[in-house]
PDB file of C-alpha atoms in Angstrom:
ATOM      1  CA  MET A 139      75.908 101.590  78.479  1.00 46.00           C
ATOM      2  CA  LYS A 140      72.611 101.016  79.581  1.00 44.00           C
ATOM      3  CA  PRO A 141      70.850 102.424  82.588  1.00 41.00           C
ATOM      4  CA  TRP A 142      70.451  99.411  84.742  1.00 40.00           C
ATOM      5  CA  HIS A 143      74.380  98.201  83.267  1.00 38.00           C
ATOM      6  CA  ALA A 144      75.229 101.399  85.103  1.00 38.00           C
ATOM      7  CA  ALA A 145      73.344 101.102  88.419  1.00 36.00           C
ATOM      8  CA  LEU A 146      74.461  97.529  89.008  1.00 35.00           C
ATOM      9  CA  CYS A 147      78.664  98.292  88.725  1.00 36.00           C
ATOM     10  CA  ALA A 148      77.619 101.203  91.335  1.00 37.00           C
ATOM     11  CA  ALA A 149      76.042  98.805  93.622  1.00 35.00           C
ATOM     12  CA  LEU A 150      78.890  96.764  93.139  1.00 35.00           C
ATOM     13  CA  LEU A 151      81.862  99.222  93.316  1.00 36.00           C
ATOM     14  CA  SER A 152      79.741 100.730  96.232  1.00 35.00           C
ATOM     15  CA  ALA A 153      79.939  97.588  98.102  1.00 36.00           C
ATOM     16  CA  CYS A 154      83.843  96.937  98.096  1.00 38.00           C
ATOM     17  CA  SER A 155      85.531  98.270 101.091  1.00 43.00           C
ATOM     18  CA  PRO A 156      88.581 101.328  99.554  1.00 44.00           C
ATOM     19  CA  GLY A 157      91.620  99.234  97.998  1.00 47.00           C
ATOM     20  CA  LEU A 158      91.200  95.663  99.117  1.00 54.00           C
ATOM     21  CA  ASP A 159      88.485  94.345  96.938  1.00 55.00           C
ATOM     22  CA  LEU A 160      89.754  95.066  93.679  1.00 67.00           C
ATOM     23  CA  TYR A 161      93.913  95.031  94.301  1.00 78.00           C
ATOM     24  CA  THR A 162      95.510  92.508  96.905  1.00 89.00           C
ATOM     25  CA  PRO A 163      98.997  94.404  96.958  1.00 92.00           C
ATOM     26  CA  PRO A 164     101.804  91.755  98.501  1.00 95.00           C
ATOM     27  CA  VAL A 165     103.292  93.197 100.802  1.00 96.00           C
ATOM     28  CA  ALA A 166     101.606  93.016 104.399  1.00 97.00           C
ATOM     29  CA  ARG A 167     101.898  96.978 105.042  1.00 96.00           C
ATOM     30  CA  ASP A 168     100.830  97.384 101.486  1.00 96.00           C
ATOM     31  CA  TYR A 169      97.437  95.596 102.586  1.00 97.00           C
ATOM     32  CA  VAL A 170      97.503  96.633 106.394  1.00 97.00           C
ATOM     33  CA  ALA A 171      97.780 100.139 104.926  1.00 97.00           C
ATOM     34  CA  SER A 172      94.708 100.015 102.229  1.00 96.00           C
ATOM     35  CA  CYS A 173      92.656  98.993 104.472  1.00 96.00           C
ATOM     36  CA  ALA A 174      92.881 101.764 107.231  1.00 96.00           C
ATOM     37  CA  ARG A 175      91.699 103.702 104.402  1.00 96.00           C
ATOM     38  CA  ASP A 176      88.562 102.472 105.037  1.00 96.00           C
ATOM     39  CA  PRO A 177      87.342 104.823 108.523  1.00 96.00           C
ATOM     40  CA  GLN A 178      85.876 101.758 110.442  1.00 96.00           C
ATOM     41  CA  ALA A 179      88.328  99.133 109.534  1.00 97.00           C
ATOM     42  CA  LEU A 180      89.514  99.825 113.961  1.00 97.00           C
ATOM     43  CA  SER A 181      91.645  96.743 113.157  1.00 97.00           C
ATOM     44  CA  CYS A 182      93.698  97.466 110.610  1.00 97.00           C
ATOM     45  CA  ARG A 183      94.275 101.111 111.997  1.00 98.00           C
ATOM     46  CA  ALA A 184      95.202  99.777 115.299  1.00 98.00           C
ATOM     47  CA  ILE A 185      98.306  98.011 113.953  1.00 98.00           C
ATOM     48  CA  LEU A 186      99.076 100.401 111.308  1.00 98.00           C
ATOM     49  CA  PRO A 187     101.373 102.788 113.150  1.00 97.00           C
ATOM     50  CA  THR A 188     103.746  98.876 114.592  1.00 97.00           C
ATOM     51  CA  LEU A 189     103.960  97.849 111.749  1.00 97.00           C
ATOM     52  CA  ASN A 190     104.990 101.399 110.531  1.00 94.00           C
ATOM     53  CA  GLY A 191     108.487 101.735 112.942  1.00 93.00           C
ATOM     54  CA  LEU A 192     108.941  97.781 111.925  1.00 95.00           C
ATOM     55  CA  ASN A 193     112.151  97.056 109.892  1.00 91.00           C
ATOM     56  CA  ASP A 194     111.667  93.131 109.326  1.00 90.00           C
ATOM     57  CA  GLU A 195     108.979  90.935 107.803  1.00 94.00           C
ATOM     58  CA  VAL A 196     105.504  90.422 109.492  1.00 97.00           C
ATOM     59  CA  THR A 197     102.281  88.423 109.097  1.00 98.00           C
ATOM     60  CA  VAL A 198      99.802  90.433 110.123  1.00 98.00           C
ATOM     61  CA  VAL A 199      96.017  88.457 111.685  1.00 98.00           C
ATOM     62  CA  LEU A 200      93.355  89.979 110.827  1.00 97.00           C
ATOM     63  CA  VAL A 201      89.594  89.133 111.109  1.00 96.00           C
ATOM     64  CA  ASN A 202      87.902  87.212 107.760  1.00 96.00           C
ATOM     65  CA  ALA A 203      85.166  89.093 108.255  1.00 94.00           C
ATOM     66  CA  GLY A 204      84.078  93.201 107.279  1.00 91.00           C
ATOM     67  CA  PRO A 205      84.894  96.277 109.464  1.00 91.00           C
ATOM     68  CA  ASP A 206      81.545  96.118 111.514  1.00 94.00           C
ATOM     69  CA  SER A 207      81.611  92.359 112.338  1.00 94.00           C
ATOM     70  CA  SER A 208      85.532  92.559 113.063  1.00 94.00           C
ATOM     71  CA  ASN A 209      84.349  95.506 114.686  1.00 96.00           C
ATOM     72  CA  ALA A 210      82.177  93.817 117.348  1.00 95.00           C
ATOM     73  CA  LEU A 211      83.894  91.117 117.536  1.00 94.00           C
ATOM     74  CA  LEU A 212      86.612  93.903 119.105  1.00 96.00           C
ATOM     75  CA  ALA A 213      84.634  95.591 121.196  1.00 96.00           C
ATOM     76  CA  GLU A 214      83.089  92.191 123.316  1.00 94.00           C
ATOM     77  CA  ARG A 215      86.302  91.944 123.491  1.00 94.00           C
ATOM     78  CA  LEU A 216      86.815  95.967 125.359  1.00 97.00           C
ATOM     79  CA  ALA A 217      84.221  95.365 126.899  1.00 96.00           C
ATOM     80  CA  GLY A 218      86.001  93.552 129.233  1.00 92.00           C
ATOM     81  CA  LYS A 219      88.417  95.780 129.680  1.00 95.00           C
ATOM     82  CA  GLY A 220      86.958  98.835 130.189  1.00 95.00           C
ATOM     83  CA  VAL A 221      86.971 100.441 127.598  1.00 97.00           C
ATOM     84  CA  ARG A 222      84.460 101.812 124.837  1.00 97.00           C
ATOM     85  CA  LEU A 223      85.357 100.913 120.847  1.00 97.00           C
ATOM     86  CA  GLU A 224      84.534 104.678 120.215  1.00 97.00           C
ATOM     87  CA  ASP A 225      87.461 105.440 121.926  1.00 97.00           C
ATOM     88  CA  PHE A 226      89.974 102.599 121.306  1.00 98.00           C
ATOM     89  CA  LEU A 227      92.398 104.256 119.150  1.00 97.00           C
ATOM     90  CA  THR A 228      93.848 105.519 121.423  1.00 97.00           C
ATOM     91  CA  SER A 229      93.473 104.012 124.160  1.00 97.00           C
ATOM     92  CA  PRO A 230      97.118 102.054 125.523  1.00 97.00           C
ATOM     93  CA  GLU A 231      94.145  98.736 123.801  1.00 97.00           C
ATOM     94  CA  ALA A 232      95.234  99.428 120.174  1.00 98.00           C
ATOM     95  CA  ALA A 233      98.993  98.826 120.912  1.00 98.00           C
ATOM     96  CA  ALA A 234      98.177  95.508 122.553  1.00 98.00           C
ATOM     97  CA  TYR A 235      95.703  94.047 120.187  1.00 98.00           C
ATOM     98  CA  ALA A 236      98.510  95.395 116.654  1.00 98.00           C
ATOM     99  CA  CYS A 237     101.720  93.621 119.615  1.00 98.00           C
ATOM    100  CA  ALA A 238      99.490  90.022 120.358  1.00 98.00           C
ATOM    101  CA  ASN A 239      98.155  90.381 116.466  1.00 98.00           C
ATOM    102  CA  VAL A 240     101.777  90.996 114.353  1.00 98.00           C
ATOM    103  CA  PHE A 241     104.874  88.127 114.425  1.00 98.00           C
ATOM    104  CA  LEU A 242     107.882  88.783 113.121  1.00 96.00           C
ATOM    105  CA  ALA A 243     108.296  86.543 110.548  1.00 97.00           C
ATOM    106  CA  SER A 244     107.586  86.071 106.687  1.00 96.00           C
ATOM    107  CA  GLU A 245     104.730  83.735 107.645  1.00 96.00           C
ATOM    108  CA  LEU A 246     102.854  81.553 109.719  1.00 98.00           C
ATOM    109  CA  ARG A 247     104.679  78.406 110.220  1.00 97.00           C
ATOM    110  CA  SER A 248     104.200  74.726 112.235  1.00 98.00           C
ATOM    111  CA  GLY A 249     105.634  74.677 115.864  1.00 98.00           C
ATOM    112  CA  ARG A 250     106.130  77.772 118.363  1.00 98.00           C
ATOM    113  CA  MET A 251     105.950  81.430 117.423  1.00 98.00           C
ATOM    114  CA  GLN A 252     106.031  84.883 119.445  1.00 98.00           C
ATOM    115  CA  THR A 253     103.962  87.882 118.222  1.00 98.00           C
ATOM    116  CA  LEU A 254     105.265  91.362 119.312  1.00 98.00           C
ATOM    117  CA  ASP A 255     104.130  91.174 122.872  1.00 98.00           C
ATOM    118  CA  GLY A 256     105.993  88.446 123.744  1.00 98.00           C
ATOM    119  CA  LYS A 257     103.567  85.624 124.327  1.00 98.00           C
ATOM    120  CA  ARG A 258     104.016  82.310 122.120  1.00 98.00           C
ATOM    121  CA  HIS A 259     101.676  80.450 120.402  1.00 98.00           C
ATOM    122  CA  THR A 260     100.937  77.191 119.364  1.00 98.00           C
ATOM    123  CA  VAL A 261     100.921  76.919 114.745  1.00 98.00           C
ATOM    124  CA  GLU A 262      99.560  74.278 113.024  1.00 98.00           C
ATOM    125  CA  CYS A 263      99.574  74.682 109.565  1.00 97.00           C
ATOM    126  CA  LEU A 264      98.196  71.982 107.134  1.00 95.00           C
ATOM    127  CA  LEU A 265      97.575  72.275 102.984  1.00 88.00           C
ATOM    128  CA  SER A 266      93.262  71.935 102.998  1.00 78.00           C
ATOM    129  CA  GLU A 267      91.377  69.693 100.309  1.00 79.00           C
ATOM    130  CA  GLY A 268      91.888  73.201  98.220  1.00 76.00           C
ATOM    131  CA  GLN A 269      95.389  73.073  98.738  1.00 79.00           C
ATOM    132  CA  THR A 270      95.086  76.079 100.665  1.00 87.00           C
ATOM    133  CA  GLU A 271      97.068  76.518 103.663  1.00 93.00           C
ATOM    134  CA  MET A 272      95.387  76.980 106.073  1.00 96.00           C
ATOM    135  CA  CYS A 273      96.806  77.485 109.947  1.00 98.00           C
ATOM    136  CA  ARG A 274      95.461  76.942 113.416  1.00 98.00           C
ATOM    137  CA  ILE A 275      97.028  79.355 116.793  1.00 98.00           C
ATOM    138  CA  ASP A 276      96.116  77.547 120.035  1.00 98.00           C
ATOM    139  CA  GLY A 277      94.537  75.974 118.786  1.00 96.00           C
ATOM    140  CA  THR A 278      91.229  78.107 118.178  1.00 95.00           C
ATOM    141  CA  THR A 279      91.377  80.788 115.653  1.00 96.00           C
ATOM    142  CA  GLU A 280      92.087  79.626 112.429  1.00 96.00           C
ATOM    143  CA  GLY A 281      92.260  81.144 108.754  1.00 97.00           C
ATOM    144  CA  PHE A 282      94.685  81.529 105.797  1.00 97.00           C
ATOM    145  CA  ASN A 283      97.602  83.789 104.304  1.00 97.00           C
ATOM    146  CA  VAL A 284      95.356  85.870 101.861  1.00 96.00           C
ATOM    147  CA  LEU A 285      98.633  87.724 100.322  1.00 96.00           C
ATOM    148  CA  ASP A 286      99.328  84.037  98.397  1.00 92.00           C
ATOM    149  CA  HIS A 287      96.789  84.590  96.019  1.00 86.00           C
ATOM    150  CA  ALA A 288      98.253  88.295  95.311  1.00 90.00           C
ATOM    151  CA  ASN A 289     100.858  89.064  92.057  1.00 91.00           C
ATOM    152  CA  GLY A 290     103.871  90.261  92.740  1.00 90.00           C
ATOM    153  CA  PRO A 291     106.330  89.471  94.778  1.00 92.00           C
ATOM    154  CA  ARG A 292     105.638  89.112  98.853  1.00 93.00           C
ATOM    155  CA  ARG A 293     107.137  90.206 101.256  1.00 95.00           C
ATOM    156  CA  GLY A 294     105.415  89.032 105.176  1.00 97.00           C
ATOM    157  CA  SER A 295     102.182  88.061 105.098  1.00 97.00           C
ATOM    158  CA  VAL A 296      98.786  89.140 106.584  1.00 98.00           C
ATOM    159  CA  TYR A 297      96.042  85.982 107.840  1.00 98.00           C
ATOM    160  CA  LEU A 298      92.355  86.697 107.604  1.00 97.00           C
ATOM    161  CA  MET A 299      91.235  84.563 110.451  1.00 97.00           C
ATOM    162  CA  THR A 300      88.068  83.300 112.652  1.00 96.00           C
ATOM    163  CA  GLY A 301      88.920  86.416 115.471  1.00 94.00           C
ATOM    164  CA  PRO A 302      91.609  87.620 116.786  1.00 95.00           C
ATOM    165  CA  LEU A 303      94.569  86.886 119.189  1.00 96.00           C
ATOM    166  CA  PRO A 304      93.864  87.635 122.824  1.00 95.00           C
ATOM    167  CA  PHE A 305      95.458  91.097 123.525  1.00 93.00           C
TER     168      PHE A 305
END
């Protein structure tokens, strides 16, 4: 291998998040577990314990951004609650965040749906021009199910959205 090929390959691999850039697990729990391997992926790390306590298929809402941008959004929300980002995973807000961003459903569908925290949300799902189903929650947060593109039998859904749901 030429030296510049090796350098390019190393640079590309160093930019990948652990696992998810190379393989998309078709199971929502496995996707979140892969995401949680990254120590900076605080949202996945907060959601994983809640998912481990559930037996049903789930739909998880994650921010469609890298850990830095996702953590910045999280820090904004936590500041209003008096919690520092560094203390998030050991605070009660981690469980509140998880319950606000998990639905007991195999996927989002248009209508009223409830998250684990008991809040009901209005969901609208439509096919985009590229034939990707885009869903909007409460008219403000929108995104797509990343597991629609996974190989293998799918269980649950992971929607990469413009932001987390309020907690």
